[in-house]
Short mmCIF file of C-alpha atoms in Angstrom, two decimals:
data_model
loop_
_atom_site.label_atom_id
_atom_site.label_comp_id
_atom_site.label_asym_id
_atom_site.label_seq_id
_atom_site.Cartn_x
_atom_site.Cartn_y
_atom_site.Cartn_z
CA UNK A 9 0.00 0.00 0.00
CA UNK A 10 1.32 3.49 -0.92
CA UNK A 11 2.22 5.72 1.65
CA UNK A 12 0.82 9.51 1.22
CA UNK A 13 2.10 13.07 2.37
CA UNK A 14 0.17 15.64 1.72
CA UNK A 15 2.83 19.02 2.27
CA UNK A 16 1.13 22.41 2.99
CA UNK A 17 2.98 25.62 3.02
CA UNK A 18 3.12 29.14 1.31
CA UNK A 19 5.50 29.80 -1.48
CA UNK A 20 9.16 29.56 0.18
CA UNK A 21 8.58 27.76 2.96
CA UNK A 22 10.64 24.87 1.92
CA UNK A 23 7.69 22.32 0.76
CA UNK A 24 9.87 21.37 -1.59
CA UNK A 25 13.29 21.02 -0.26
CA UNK A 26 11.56 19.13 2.13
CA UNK A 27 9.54 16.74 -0.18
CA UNK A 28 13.41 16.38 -1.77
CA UNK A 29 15.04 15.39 1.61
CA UNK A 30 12.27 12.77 2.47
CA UNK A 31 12.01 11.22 -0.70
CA UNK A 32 15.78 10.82 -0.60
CA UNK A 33 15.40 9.05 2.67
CA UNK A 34 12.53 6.66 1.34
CA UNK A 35 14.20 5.86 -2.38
CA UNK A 36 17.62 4.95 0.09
CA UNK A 37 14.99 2.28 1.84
CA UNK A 38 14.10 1.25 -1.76
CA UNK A 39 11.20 2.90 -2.15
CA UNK A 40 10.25 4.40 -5.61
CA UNK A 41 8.88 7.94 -4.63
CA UNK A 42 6.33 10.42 -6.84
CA UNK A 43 5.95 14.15 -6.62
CA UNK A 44 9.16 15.33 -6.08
CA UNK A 45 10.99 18.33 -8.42
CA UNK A 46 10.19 18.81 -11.33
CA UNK A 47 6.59 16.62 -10.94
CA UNK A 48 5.03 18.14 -8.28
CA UNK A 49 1.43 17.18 -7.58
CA UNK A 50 -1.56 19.09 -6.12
CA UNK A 51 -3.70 16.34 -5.80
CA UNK A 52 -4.33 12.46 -5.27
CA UNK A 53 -6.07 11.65 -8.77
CA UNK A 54 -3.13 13.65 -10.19
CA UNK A 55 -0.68 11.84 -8.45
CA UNK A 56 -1.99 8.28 -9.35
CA UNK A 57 -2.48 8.97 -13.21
CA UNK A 58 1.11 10.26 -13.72
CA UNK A 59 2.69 8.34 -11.55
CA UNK A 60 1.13 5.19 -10.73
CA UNK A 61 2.99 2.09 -9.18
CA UNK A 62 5.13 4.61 -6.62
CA UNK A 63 5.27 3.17 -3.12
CA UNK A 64 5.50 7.35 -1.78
CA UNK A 65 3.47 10.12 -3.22
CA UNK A 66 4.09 13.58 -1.90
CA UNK A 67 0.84 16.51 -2.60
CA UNK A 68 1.53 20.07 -2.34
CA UNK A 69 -1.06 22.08 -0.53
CA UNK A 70 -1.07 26.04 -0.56
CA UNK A 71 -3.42 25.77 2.77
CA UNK A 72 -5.17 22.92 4.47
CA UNK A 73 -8.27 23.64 2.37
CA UNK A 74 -7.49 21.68 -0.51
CA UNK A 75 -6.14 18.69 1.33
CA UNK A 76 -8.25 16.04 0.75
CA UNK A 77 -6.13 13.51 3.45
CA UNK A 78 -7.79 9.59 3.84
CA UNK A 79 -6.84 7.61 7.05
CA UNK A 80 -2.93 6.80 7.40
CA UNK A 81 -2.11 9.47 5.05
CA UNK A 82 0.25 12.46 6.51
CA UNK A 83 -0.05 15.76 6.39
CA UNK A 84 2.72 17.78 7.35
CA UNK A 85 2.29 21.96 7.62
CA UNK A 86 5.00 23.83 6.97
CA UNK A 87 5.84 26.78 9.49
CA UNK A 88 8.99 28.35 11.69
CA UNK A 89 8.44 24.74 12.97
CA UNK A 90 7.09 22.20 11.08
CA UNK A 91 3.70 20.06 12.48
CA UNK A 92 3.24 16.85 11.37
CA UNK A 93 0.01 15.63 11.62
CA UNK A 94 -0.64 11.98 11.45
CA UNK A 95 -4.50 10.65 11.33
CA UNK A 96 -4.26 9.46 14.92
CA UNK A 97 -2.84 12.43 16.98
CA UNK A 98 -0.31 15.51 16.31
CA UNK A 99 3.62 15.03 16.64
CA UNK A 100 5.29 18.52 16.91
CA UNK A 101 9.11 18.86 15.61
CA UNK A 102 11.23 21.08 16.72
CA UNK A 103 12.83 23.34 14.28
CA UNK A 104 16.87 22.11 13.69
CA UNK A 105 19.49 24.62 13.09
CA UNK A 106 22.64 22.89 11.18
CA UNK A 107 26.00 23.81 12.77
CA UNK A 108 28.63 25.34 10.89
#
């Protein structure tokens, strides 16, 4: 079963370096991702027609409006500190400054 994250942010707040870091985590696991640079999607049906077979799909969202999230899909809202927001329950992260 595919795994969804649905990324919601306003232009430049890193939606898509973000999609580009986690995707590089899941395609090191052996996981064939969708919706990364240069195909970014906006929506599920999108998503599945263009790309279908990927084991990770990643949405961009201007705001939570247009999300349409099903259960076990992730939603993650970009901010000074990102929210992640699981179906079941809301994991905060704390916002990581690189050293150096």
């Amino acid at each position: 079963m595919a795994m969804f994250f649905h990324v919601v942010g306003r232009g430049g707040s890193g939606k898509s370096t973000l999609i580009l870091a986690y995707a590089e985590y899941f395609e090191r696991k052996g996981k064939r991702c969708a919706g990364q640079d240069p195909f970014i999607f906006h929506n599920r049906a999108d998503a599945l027609r263009e790309q279908p077979g990927a084991d990770v799909y990643f949405i961009e969202h201007c705001d939570m409006r247009t999300v349409d999230q099903l259960p076990g899909e992730m939603v993650i809202q970009m901010s000074r500190s990102a929210q992640i927001l699981p179906a079941a329950g809301t994991l905060q992260l704390r916002e990581v400054q690189a050293n150096g």
